[in-house]
Coordinates of C-alpha atoms in Angstrom, one line a residue:
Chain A
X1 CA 123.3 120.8 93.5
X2 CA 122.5 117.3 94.8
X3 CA 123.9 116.9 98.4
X4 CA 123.7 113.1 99.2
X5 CA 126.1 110.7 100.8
X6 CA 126.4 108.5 97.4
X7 CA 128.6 106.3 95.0
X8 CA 127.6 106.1 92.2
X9 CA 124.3 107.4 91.5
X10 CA 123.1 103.9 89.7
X11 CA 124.6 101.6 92.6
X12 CA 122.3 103.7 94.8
X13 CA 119.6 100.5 95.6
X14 CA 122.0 98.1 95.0
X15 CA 124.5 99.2 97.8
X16 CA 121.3 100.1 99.6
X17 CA 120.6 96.5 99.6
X18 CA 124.1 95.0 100.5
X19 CA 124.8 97.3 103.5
X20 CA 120.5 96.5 105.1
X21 CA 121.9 92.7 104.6
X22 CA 125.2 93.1 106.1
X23 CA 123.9 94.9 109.1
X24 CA 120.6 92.7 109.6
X25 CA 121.6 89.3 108.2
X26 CA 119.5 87.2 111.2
X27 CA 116.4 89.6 109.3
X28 CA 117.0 89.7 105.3
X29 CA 118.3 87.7 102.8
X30 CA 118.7 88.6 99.4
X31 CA 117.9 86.3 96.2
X32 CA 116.2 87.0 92.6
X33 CA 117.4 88.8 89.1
X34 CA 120.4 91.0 90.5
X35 CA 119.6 89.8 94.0
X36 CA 116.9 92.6 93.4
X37 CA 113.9 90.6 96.0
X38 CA 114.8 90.4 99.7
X39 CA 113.2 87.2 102.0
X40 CA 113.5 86.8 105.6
X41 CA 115.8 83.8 105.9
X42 CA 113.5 81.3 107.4
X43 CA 110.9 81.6 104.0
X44 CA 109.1 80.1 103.1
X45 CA 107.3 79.0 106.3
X46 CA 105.9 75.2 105.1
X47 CA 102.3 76.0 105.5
X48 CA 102.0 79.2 106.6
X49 CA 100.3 82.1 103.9
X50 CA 102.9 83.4 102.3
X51 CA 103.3 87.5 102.4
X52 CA 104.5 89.4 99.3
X53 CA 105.2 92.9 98.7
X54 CA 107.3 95.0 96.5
X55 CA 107.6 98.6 95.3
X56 CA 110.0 101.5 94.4
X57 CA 113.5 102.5 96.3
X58 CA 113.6 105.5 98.5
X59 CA 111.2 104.6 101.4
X60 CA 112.7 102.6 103.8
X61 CA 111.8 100.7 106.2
X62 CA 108.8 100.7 103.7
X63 CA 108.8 98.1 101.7
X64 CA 112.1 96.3 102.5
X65 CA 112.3 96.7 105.9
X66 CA 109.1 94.8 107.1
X67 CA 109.7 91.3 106.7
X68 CA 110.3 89.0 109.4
X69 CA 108.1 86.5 111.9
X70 CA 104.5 88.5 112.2
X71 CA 105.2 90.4 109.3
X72 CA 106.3 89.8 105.3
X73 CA 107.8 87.2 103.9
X74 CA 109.5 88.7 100.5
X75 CA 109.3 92.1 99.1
X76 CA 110.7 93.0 95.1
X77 CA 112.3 96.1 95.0
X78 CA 112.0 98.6 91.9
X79 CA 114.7 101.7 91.4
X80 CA 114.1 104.8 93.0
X81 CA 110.2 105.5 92.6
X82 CA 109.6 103.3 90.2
X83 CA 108.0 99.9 90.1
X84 CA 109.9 96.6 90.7
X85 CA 108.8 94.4 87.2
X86 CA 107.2 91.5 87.2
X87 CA 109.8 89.0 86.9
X88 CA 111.2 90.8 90.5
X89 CA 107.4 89.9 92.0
X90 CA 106.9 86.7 90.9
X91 CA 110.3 85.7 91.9
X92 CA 109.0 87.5 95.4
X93 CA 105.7 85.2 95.5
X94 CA 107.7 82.4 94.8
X95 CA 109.5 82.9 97.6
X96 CA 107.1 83.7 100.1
X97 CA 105.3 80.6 99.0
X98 CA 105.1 77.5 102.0
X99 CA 102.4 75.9 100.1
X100 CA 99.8 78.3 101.5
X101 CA 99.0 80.0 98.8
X102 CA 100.1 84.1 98.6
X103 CA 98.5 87.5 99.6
X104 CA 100.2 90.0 98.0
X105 CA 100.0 93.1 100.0
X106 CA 101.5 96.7 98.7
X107 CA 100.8 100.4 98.6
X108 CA 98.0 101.1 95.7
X109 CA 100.1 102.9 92.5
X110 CA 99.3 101.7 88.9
X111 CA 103.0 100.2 88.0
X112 CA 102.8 98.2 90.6
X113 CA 98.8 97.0 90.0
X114 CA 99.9 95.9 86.7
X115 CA 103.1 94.3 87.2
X116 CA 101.5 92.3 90.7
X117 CA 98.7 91.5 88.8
X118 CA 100.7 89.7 85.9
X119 CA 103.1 88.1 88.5
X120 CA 100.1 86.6 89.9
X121 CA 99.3 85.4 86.6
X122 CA 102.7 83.7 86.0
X123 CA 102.7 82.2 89.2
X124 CA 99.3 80.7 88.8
X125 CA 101.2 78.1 85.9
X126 CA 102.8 76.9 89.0
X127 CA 99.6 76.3 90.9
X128 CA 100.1 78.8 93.5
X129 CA 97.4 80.6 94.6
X130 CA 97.3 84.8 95.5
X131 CA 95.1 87.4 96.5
X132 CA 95.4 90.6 96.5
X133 CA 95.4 93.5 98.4
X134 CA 96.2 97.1 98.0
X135 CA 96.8 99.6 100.8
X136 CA 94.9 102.9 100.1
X137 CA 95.2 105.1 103.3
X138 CA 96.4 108.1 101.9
X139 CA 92.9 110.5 102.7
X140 CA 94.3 113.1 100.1
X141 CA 94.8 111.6 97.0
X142 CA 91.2 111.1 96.1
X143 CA 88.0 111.5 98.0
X144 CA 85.9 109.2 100.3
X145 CA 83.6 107.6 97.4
X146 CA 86.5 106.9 95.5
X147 CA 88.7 105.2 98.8
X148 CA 90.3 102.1 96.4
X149 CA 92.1 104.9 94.2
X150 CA 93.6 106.2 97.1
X151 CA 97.8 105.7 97.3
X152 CA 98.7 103.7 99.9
X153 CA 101.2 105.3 102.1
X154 CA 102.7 105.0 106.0
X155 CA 99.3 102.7 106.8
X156 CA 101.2 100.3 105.0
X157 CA 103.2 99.1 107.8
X158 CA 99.8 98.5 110.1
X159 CA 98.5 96.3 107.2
X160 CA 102.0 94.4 107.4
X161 CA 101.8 93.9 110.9
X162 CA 98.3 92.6 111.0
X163 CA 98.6 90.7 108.0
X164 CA 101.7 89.0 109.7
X165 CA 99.9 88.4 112.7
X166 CA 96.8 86.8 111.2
X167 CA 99.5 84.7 108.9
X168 CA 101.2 83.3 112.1
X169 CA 97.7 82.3 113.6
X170 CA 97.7 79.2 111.1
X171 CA 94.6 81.4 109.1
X172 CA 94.0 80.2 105.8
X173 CA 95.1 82.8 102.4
X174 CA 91.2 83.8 102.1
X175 CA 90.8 84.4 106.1
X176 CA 94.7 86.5 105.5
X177 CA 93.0 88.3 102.8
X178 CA 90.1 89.4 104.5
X179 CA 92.2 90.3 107.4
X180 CA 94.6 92.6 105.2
X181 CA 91.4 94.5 103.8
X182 CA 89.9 94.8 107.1
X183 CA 93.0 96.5 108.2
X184 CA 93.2 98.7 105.3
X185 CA 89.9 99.8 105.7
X186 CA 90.6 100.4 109.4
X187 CA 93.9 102.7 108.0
X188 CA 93.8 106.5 107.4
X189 CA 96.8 108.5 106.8
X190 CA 97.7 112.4 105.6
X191 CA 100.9 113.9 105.1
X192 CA 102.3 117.3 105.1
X193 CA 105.9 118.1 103.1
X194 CA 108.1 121.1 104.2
X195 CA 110.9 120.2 101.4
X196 CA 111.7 118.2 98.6
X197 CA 113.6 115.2 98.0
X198 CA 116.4 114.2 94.6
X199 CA 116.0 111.1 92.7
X200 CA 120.2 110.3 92.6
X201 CA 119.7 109.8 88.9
X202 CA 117.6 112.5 88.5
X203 CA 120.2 114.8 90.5
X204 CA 117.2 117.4 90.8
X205 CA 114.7 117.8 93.8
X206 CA 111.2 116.1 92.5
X207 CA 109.3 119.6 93.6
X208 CA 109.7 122.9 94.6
X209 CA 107.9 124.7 97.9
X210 CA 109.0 128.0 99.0
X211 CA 110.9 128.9 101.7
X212 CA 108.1 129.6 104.2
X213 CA 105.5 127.3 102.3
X214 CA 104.2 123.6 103.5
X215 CA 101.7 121.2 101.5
X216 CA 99.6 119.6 103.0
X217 CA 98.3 115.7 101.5
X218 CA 101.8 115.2 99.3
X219 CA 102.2 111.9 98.2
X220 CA 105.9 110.3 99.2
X221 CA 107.0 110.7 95.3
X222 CA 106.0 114.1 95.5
X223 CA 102.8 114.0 94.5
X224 CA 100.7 117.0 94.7
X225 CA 98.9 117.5 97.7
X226 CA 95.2 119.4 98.6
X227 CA 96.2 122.3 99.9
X228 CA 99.8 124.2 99.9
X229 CA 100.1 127.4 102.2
X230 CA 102.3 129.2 104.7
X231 CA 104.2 127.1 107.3
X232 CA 102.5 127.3 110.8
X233 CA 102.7 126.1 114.3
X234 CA 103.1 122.2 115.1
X235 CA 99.6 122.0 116.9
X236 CA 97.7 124.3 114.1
X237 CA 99.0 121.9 111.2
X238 CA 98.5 118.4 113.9
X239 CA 95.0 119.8 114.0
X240 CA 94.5 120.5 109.7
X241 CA 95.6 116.9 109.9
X242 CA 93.2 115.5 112.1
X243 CA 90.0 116.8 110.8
X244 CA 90.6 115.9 107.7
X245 CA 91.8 112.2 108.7
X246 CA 88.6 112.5 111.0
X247 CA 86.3 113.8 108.6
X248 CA 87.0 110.3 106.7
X249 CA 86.6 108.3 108.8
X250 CA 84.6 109.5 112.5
X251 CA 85.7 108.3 115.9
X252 CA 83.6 108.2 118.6
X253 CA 84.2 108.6 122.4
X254 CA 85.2 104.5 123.8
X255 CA 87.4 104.0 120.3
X256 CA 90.3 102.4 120.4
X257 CA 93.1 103.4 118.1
X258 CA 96.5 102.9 116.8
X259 CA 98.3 106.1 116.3
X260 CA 101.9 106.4 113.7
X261 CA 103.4 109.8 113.8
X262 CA 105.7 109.6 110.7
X263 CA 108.9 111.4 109.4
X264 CA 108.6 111.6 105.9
X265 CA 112.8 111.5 106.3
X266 CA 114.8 114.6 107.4
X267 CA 111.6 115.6 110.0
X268 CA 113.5 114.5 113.6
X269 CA 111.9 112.3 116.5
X270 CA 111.3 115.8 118.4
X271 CA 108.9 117.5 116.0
X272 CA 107.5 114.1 116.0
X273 CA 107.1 114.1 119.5
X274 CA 105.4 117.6 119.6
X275 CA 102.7 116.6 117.0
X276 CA 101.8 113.3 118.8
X277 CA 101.5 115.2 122.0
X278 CA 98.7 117.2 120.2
X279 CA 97.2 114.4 118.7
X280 CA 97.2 112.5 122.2
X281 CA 95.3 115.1 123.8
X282 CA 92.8 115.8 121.3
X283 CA 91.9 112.4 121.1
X284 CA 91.5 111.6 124.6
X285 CA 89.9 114.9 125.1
X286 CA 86.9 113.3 122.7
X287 CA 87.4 109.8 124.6
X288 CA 89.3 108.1 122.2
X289 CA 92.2 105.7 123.8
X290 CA 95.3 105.2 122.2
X291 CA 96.9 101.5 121.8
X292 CA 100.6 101.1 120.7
X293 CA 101.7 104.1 119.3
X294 CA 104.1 104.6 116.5
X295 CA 106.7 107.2 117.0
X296 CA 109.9 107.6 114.0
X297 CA 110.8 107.1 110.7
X298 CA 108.6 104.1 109.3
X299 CA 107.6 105.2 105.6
X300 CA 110.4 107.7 103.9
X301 CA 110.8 109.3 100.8
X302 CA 114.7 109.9 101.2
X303 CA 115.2 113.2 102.7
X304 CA 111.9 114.8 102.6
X305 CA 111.4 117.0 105.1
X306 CA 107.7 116.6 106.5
X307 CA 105.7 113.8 108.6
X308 CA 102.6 112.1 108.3
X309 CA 99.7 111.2 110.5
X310 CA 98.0 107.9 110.9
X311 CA 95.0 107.0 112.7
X312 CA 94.4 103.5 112.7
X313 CA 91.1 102.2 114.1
X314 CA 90.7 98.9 116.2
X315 CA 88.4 96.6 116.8
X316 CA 88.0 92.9 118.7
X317 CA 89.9 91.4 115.7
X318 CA 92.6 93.7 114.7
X319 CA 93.7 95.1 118.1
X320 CA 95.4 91.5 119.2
X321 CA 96.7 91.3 116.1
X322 CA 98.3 94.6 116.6
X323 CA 99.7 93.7 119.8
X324 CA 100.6 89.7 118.6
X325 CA 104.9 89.3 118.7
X326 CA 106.4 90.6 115.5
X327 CA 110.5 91.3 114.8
X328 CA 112.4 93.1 112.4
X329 CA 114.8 95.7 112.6
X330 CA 112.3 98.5 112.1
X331 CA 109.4 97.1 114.1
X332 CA 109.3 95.0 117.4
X333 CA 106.4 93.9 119.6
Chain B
X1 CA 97.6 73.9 63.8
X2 CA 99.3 76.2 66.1
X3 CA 102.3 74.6 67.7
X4 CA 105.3 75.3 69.2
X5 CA 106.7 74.9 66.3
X6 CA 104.8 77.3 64.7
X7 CA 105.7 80.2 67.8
X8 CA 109.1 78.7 67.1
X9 CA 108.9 79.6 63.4
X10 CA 107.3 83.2 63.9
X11 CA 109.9 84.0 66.5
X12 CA 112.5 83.1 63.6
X13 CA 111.1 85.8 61.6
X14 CA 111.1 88.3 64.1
X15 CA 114.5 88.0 64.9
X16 CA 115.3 88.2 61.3
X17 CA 112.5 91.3 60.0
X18 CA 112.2 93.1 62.8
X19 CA 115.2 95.1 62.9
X20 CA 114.7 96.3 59.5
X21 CA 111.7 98.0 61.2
X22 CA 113.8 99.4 64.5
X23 CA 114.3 103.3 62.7
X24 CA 110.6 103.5 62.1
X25 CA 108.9 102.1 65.6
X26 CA 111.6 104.3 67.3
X27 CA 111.0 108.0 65.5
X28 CA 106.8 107.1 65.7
X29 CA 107.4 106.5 69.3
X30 CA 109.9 109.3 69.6
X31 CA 106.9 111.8 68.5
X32 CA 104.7 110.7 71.1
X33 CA 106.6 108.9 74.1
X34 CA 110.3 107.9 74.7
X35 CA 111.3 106.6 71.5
X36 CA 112.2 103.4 72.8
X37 CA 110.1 100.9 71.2
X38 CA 111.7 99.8 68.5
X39 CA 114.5 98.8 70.6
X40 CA 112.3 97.2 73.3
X41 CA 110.7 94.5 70.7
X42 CA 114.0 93.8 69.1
X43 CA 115.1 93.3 73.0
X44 CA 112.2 91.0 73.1
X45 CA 112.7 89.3 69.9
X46 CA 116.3 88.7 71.2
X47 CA 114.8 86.8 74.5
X48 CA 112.1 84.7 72.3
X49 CA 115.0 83.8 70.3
X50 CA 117.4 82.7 73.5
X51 CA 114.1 80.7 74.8
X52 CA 112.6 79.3 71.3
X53 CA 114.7 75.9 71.4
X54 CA 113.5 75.1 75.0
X55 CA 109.2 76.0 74.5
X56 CA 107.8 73.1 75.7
X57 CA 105.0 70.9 73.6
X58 CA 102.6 72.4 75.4
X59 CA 101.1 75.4 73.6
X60 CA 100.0 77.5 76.8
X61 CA 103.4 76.7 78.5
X62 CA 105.3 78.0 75.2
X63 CA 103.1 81.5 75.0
X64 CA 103.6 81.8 79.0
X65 CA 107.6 81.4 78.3
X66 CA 107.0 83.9 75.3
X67 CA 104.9 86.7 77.7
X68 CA 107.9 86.4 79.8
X69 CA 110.3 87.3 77.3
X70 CA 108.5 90.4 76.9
X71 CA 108.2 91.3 80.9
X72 CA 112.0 90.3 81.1
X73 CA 113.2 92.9 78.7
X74 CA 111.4 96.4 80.0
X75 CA 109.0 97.3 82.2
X76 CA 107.5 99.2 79.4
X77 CA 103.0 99.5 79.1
X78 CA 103.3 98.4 75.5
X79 CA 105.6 95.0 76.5
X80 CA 103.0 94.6 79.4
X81 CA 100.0 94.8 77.5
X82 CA 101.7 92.2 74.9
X83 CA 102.7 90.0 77.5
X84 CA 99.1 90.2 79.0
X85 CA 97.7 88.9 75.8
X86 CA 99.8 86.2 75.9
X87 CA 99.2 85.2 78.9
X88 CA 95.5 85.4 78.2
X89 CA 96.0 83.0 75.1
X90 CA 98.2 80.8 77.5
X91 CA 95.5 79.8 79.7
X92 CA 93.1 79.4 76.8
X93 CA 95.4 76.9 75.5
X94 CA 97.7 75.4 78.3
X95 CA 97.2 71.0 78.2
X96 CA 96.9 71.2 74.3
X97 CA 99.7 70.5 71.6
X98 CA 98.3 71.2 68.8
X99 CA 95.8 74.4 68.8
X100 CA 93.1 75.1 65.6
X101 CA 93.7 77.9 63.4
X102 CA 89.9 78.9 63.5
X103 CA 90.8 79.5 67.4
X104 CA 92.7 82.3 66.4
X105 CA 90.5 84.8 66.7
X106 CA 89.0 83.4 70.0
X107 CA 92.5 83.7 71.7
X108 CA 92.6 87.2 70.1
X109 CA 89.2 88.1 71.9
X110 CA 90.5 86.9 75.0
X111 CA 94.0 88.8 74.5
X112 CA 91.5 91.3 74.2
X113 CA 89.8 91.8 77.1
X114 CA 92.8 91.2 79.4
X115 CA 94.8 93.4 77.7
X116 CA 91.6 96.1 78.3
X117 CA 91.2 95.4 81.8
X118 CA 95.1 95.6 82.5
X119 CA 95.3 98.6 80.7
X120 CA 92.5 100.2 81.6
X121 CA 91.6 101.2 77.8
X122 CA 89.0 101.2 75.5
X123 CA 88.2 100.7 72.2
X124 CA 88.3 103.7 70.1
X125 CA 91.4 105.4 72.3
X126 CA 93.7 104.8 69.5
X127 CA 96.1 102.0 70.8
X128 CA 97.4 98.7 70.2
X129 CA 93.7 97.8 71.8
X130 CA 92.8 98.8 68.4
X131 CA 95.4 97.1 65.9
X132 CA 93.9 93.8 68.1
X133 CA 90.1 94.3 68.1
X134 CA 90.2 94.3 63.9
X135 CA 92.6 91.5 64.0
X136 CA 90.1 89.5 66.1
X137 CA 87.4 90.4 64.0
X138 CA 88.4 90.1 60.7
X139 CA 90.3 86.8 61.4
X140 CA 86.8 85.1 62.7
X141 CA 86.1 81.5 60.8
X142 CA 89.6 82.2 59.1
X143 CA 91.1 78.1 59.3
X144 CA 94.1 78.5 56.6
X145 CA 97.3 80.3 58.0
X146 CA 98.0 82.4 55.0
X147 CA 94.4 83.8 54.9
X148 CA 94.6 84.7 58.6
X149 CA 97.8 86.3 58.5
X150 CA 96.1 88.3 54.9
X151 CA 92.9 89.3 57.2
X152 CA 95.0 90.6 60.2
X153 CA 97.2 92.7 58.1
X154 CA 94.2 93.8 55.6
X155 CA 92.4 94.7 59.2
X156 CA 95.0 96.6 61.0
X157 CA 95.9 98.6 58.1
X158 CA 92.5 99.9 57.8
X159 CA 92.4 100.5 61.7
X160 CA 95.6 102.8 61.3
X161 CA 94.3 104.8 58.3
X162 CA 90.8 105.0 60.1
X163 CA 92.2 106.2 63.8
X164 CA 95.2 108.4 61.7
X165 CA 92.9 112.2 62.5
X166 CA 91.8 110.8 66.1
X167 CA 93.1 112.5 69.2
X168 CA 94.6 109.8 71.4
X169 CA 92.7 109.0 74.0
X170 CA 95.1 106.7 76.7
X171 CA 98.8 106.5 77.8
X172 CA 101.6 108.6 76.8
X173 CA 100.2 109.5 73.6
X174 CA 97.5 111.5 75.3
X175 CA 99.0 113.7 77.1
X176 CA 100.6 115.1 73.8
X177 CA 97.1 115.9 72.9
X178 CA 96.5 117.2 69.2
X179 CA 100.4 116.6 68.6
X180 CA 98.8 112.9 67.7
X181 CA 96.2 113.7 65.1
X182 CA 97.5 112.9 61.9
X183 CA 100.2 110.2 63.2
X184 CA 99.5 106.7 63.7
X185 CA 99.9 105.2 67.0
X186 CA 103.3 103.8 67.3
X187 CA 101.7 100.8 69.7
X188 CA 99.4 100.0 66.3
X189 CA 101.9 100.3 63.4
X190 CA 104.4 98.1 65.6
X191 CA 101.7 95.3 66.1
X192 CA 101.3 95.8 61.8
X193 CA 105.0 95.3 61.3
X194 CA 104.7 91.5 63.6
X195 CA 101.9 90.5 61.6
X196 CA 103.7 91.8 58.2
X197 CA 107.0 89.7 59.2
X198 CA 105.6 86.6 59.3
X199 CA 104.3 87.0 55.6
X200 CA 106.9 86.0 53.3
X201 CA 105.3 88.3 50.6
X202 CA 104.6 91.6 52.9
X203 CA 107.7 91.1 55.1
X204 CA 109.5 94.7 55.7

């Protein structure tokens, strides 16, 4: 049976939504259809690039959570796993927009390409100008000649924060744009899930794994994986993880990097702890330096048991960004 | 011409015909998806109907307001790839109050493509991509209503009894595999039934 702390199962995003506004309300704001598109309450900035995202329930902070001053501006927010529609994102671009023009910035699954895309569309009767960009991080949904069908995943909160950053430097929507993708390409992420998670309207868990089994490259909707095996120690499965994220994309000995440790959900800050502790040592044991590392619970999939690794590489442009002032409830530099 | 009035008067005849075609669009799509489109274009026809007495002059402005009928009532492919045709014919036509009839076929063409590139199909797969390539073709030069809405049918028809034995080749469809040879796409015989309710003699 579904064990969840829940009303009713189809009030799940929308009390969701009333509670993150009633606990944050200096951070989000809601408007839109059903109040369904959360904006920080300053947006839009006059004359800043606007930032919009959007996508499915169950992954907070991701996509909600990240708006604020160096971050997003307005995010639409879909059901459980499922795509916000289009009206949702162009009501989101609309809202970002400060006369800018708008990047719209999200995590690369095909609902959302197609409904962004035609938002984009819509808003361009109102003369307001977007780009696009999709976050594609995720090193184990497709292979490294086919990177833009990659899922985007926990890299999506780097490509927030430097897309903020860049935003708040004055930059112009194509310079934001160019930015975003340089930040993307910069991102590589892989996951590893020990247990499922339930849809509330589904009432059933999206997968099954045995009891002793892990799988290794599951997408946060469950999404099959590369390899599934027996669970083993923290530093064996830290170091599965890093060669493949490292077989993607090489580091050398004088890189600089950012570094998220993820819980997929139900993983705790401890186990979190133990893997980035691995992950420190091998990389400075190849002369790689770590900047501003990530430690918690920053891209979810309810209560998935699992975490995910992130390697994100820096260079002259993206590494002040990383460290330029950003504030939201989930993320503060 | 095409004017507003005239998306006003098709929009009348939705409303009015389409329901009588609800049972059928529903059990085609309940052999091959979720059975649900039937009830998704009458939701739409609803919309177009709530928005027809405000559709500005302005032919591109009144398809744009009609595309978002469609994205307002489901986040359904089939209502997506409509409303990206629309949209397509919007910008085509957006500044102009009164648009041809020989333009038809050139706003089909450009429906067309978006609707490919959205979708990600291609001719041949057995979709609505389909029902909309013969339309385009067969209403080419076509510069008298009547005639066009003859072709289109005429056209469409033949694409449904020529794609009937194909194995569909894109969205839901596909994954039922062989279960699809020998139906007609439901995305195809719905985009037949639009055309047919605007013709006072074919009208279901």
């Amino acid at each position: 049976m579904m064990k969840k702390i829940l009303n009713e199962p189809r009030n799940y995003v929308a009390e969701t939504l009333e509670g993150l506004c009633a606990a944050h309300p200096k951070y989000f704001k809601r408007t839109g259809a059903e109040g369904r598109v959360l904006v920080r309450p300053d947006a839009p900035v006059a004359g800043k690039v606007g930032i919009a995202t959007g996508g499915g329930s169950g992954h907070l902070p991701v996509f909600t959570g990240y708006l604020g001053p160096g971050l997003a501006d307005a995010c639409a927010i879909g059901e459980v796993f499922s795509s916000p529609g289009v009206d949702l994102m162009a009501d989101a671009i609309r809202a970002a927009h400060g006369g800018a023009g708008v990047l719209r910035l999200y995590g690369n699954y095909g609902g959302d390409n197609m409904n962004f895309d035609m938002a984009g569309e819509m808003v361009e009767f109102e003369n307001i100008r977007t780009t696009t960009v999709r976050v594609t991080d995720d090193v184990a949904s497709a292979g490294p000649d086919e990177r833009p069908k990659r899922r985007g995943i926990a890299g999506l909160v780097y490509c927030y924060k430097i897309a903020g950053a860049k935003a708040d430097t004055g930059a112009d929507l194509d310079a934001v744009t160019a930015t975003a993708q340089r930040a993307v390409d910069a991102c590589r992420t892989v996951g590893v899930a020990l247990t499922p998670c339930t849809v509330p309207a589904a009432g059933r868990p999206t997968f099954s794994l045995g009891e002793d089994e892990m799988e290794i490259g599951m997408g946060i909707h469950g999404e099959p994986g590369v390899r599934r095996g027996t669970l083993r120690a923290a530093d064996e499965i830290a170091e599965e993880m890093l060669q493949m994220l490292l077989a993607d994309r090489p580091l050398a000995a004088g890189d600089r990097v950012s570094v998220l440790c993820n819980s997929l959900g139900a993983t705790p800050l401890e186990e979190l702890y133990i893997t980035y502790r691995y992950v420190a040592r091998r990389l400075a044991g190849v002369g790689v330096t770590i900047v501003q590392p990530l430690v918690g619970r920053y891209a979810t999939s309810m209560e998935m048991t699992g975490m995910s690794v992130t390697l994100f590489k820096l260079d002259e442009e993206l590494e002040p960004l990383l460290l330029a002032p950003c504030d939201c409830p989930f993320l503060r530099i | 011409m095409l004017t507003t009035d005239s998306l006003r008067f098709a929009i009348g005849r939705w409303a009015e015909c389409l329901p009588r075609c609800a049972d059928e669009l529903n059990a085609l799509d309940g052999d091959l998806g979720d059975g649900d489109l039937g009830a998704n274009l009458i939701r739409a026809a609803g919309r177009l109907e709530e928005a027809a007495p405000q559709l500005p002059a302005d032919v591109g402005l009144a398809l744009l307001r009609c595309a978002q009928a469609f994205t307002s009532v489901s986040a359904s492919t089939y209502g997506t790839l409509l409303a990206t045709g629309l949209m397509a014919g919007a910008r085509l036509t957006k500044g102009r109050e009164a648009v041809p009839w020989t333009e038809i076929s050139v706003l089909l063409e450009a429906a067309l493509r978006a609707m490919m590139q959205r979708g990600q199909g291609q001719l041949g797969d057995k979709t609505v991509l389909d029902a909309v390539e013969a339309a385009r073709s067969a209403t080419a030069g076509l510069a008298a209503p009547a005639a066009l809405l003859d072709a289109a049918r005429g056209a469409i028809a033949q694409a449904c009894d020529r794609l009937r034995d194909a194995r569909p080749r894109q969205g839901r469809a596909r994954i039922f595999g062989d279960k699809g040879i020998g139906r007609d796409d439901p995305g195809m015989v719905a985009l037949l039934r639009l055309v047919e309710c605007l013709q006072p003699t074919a009208a279901p």
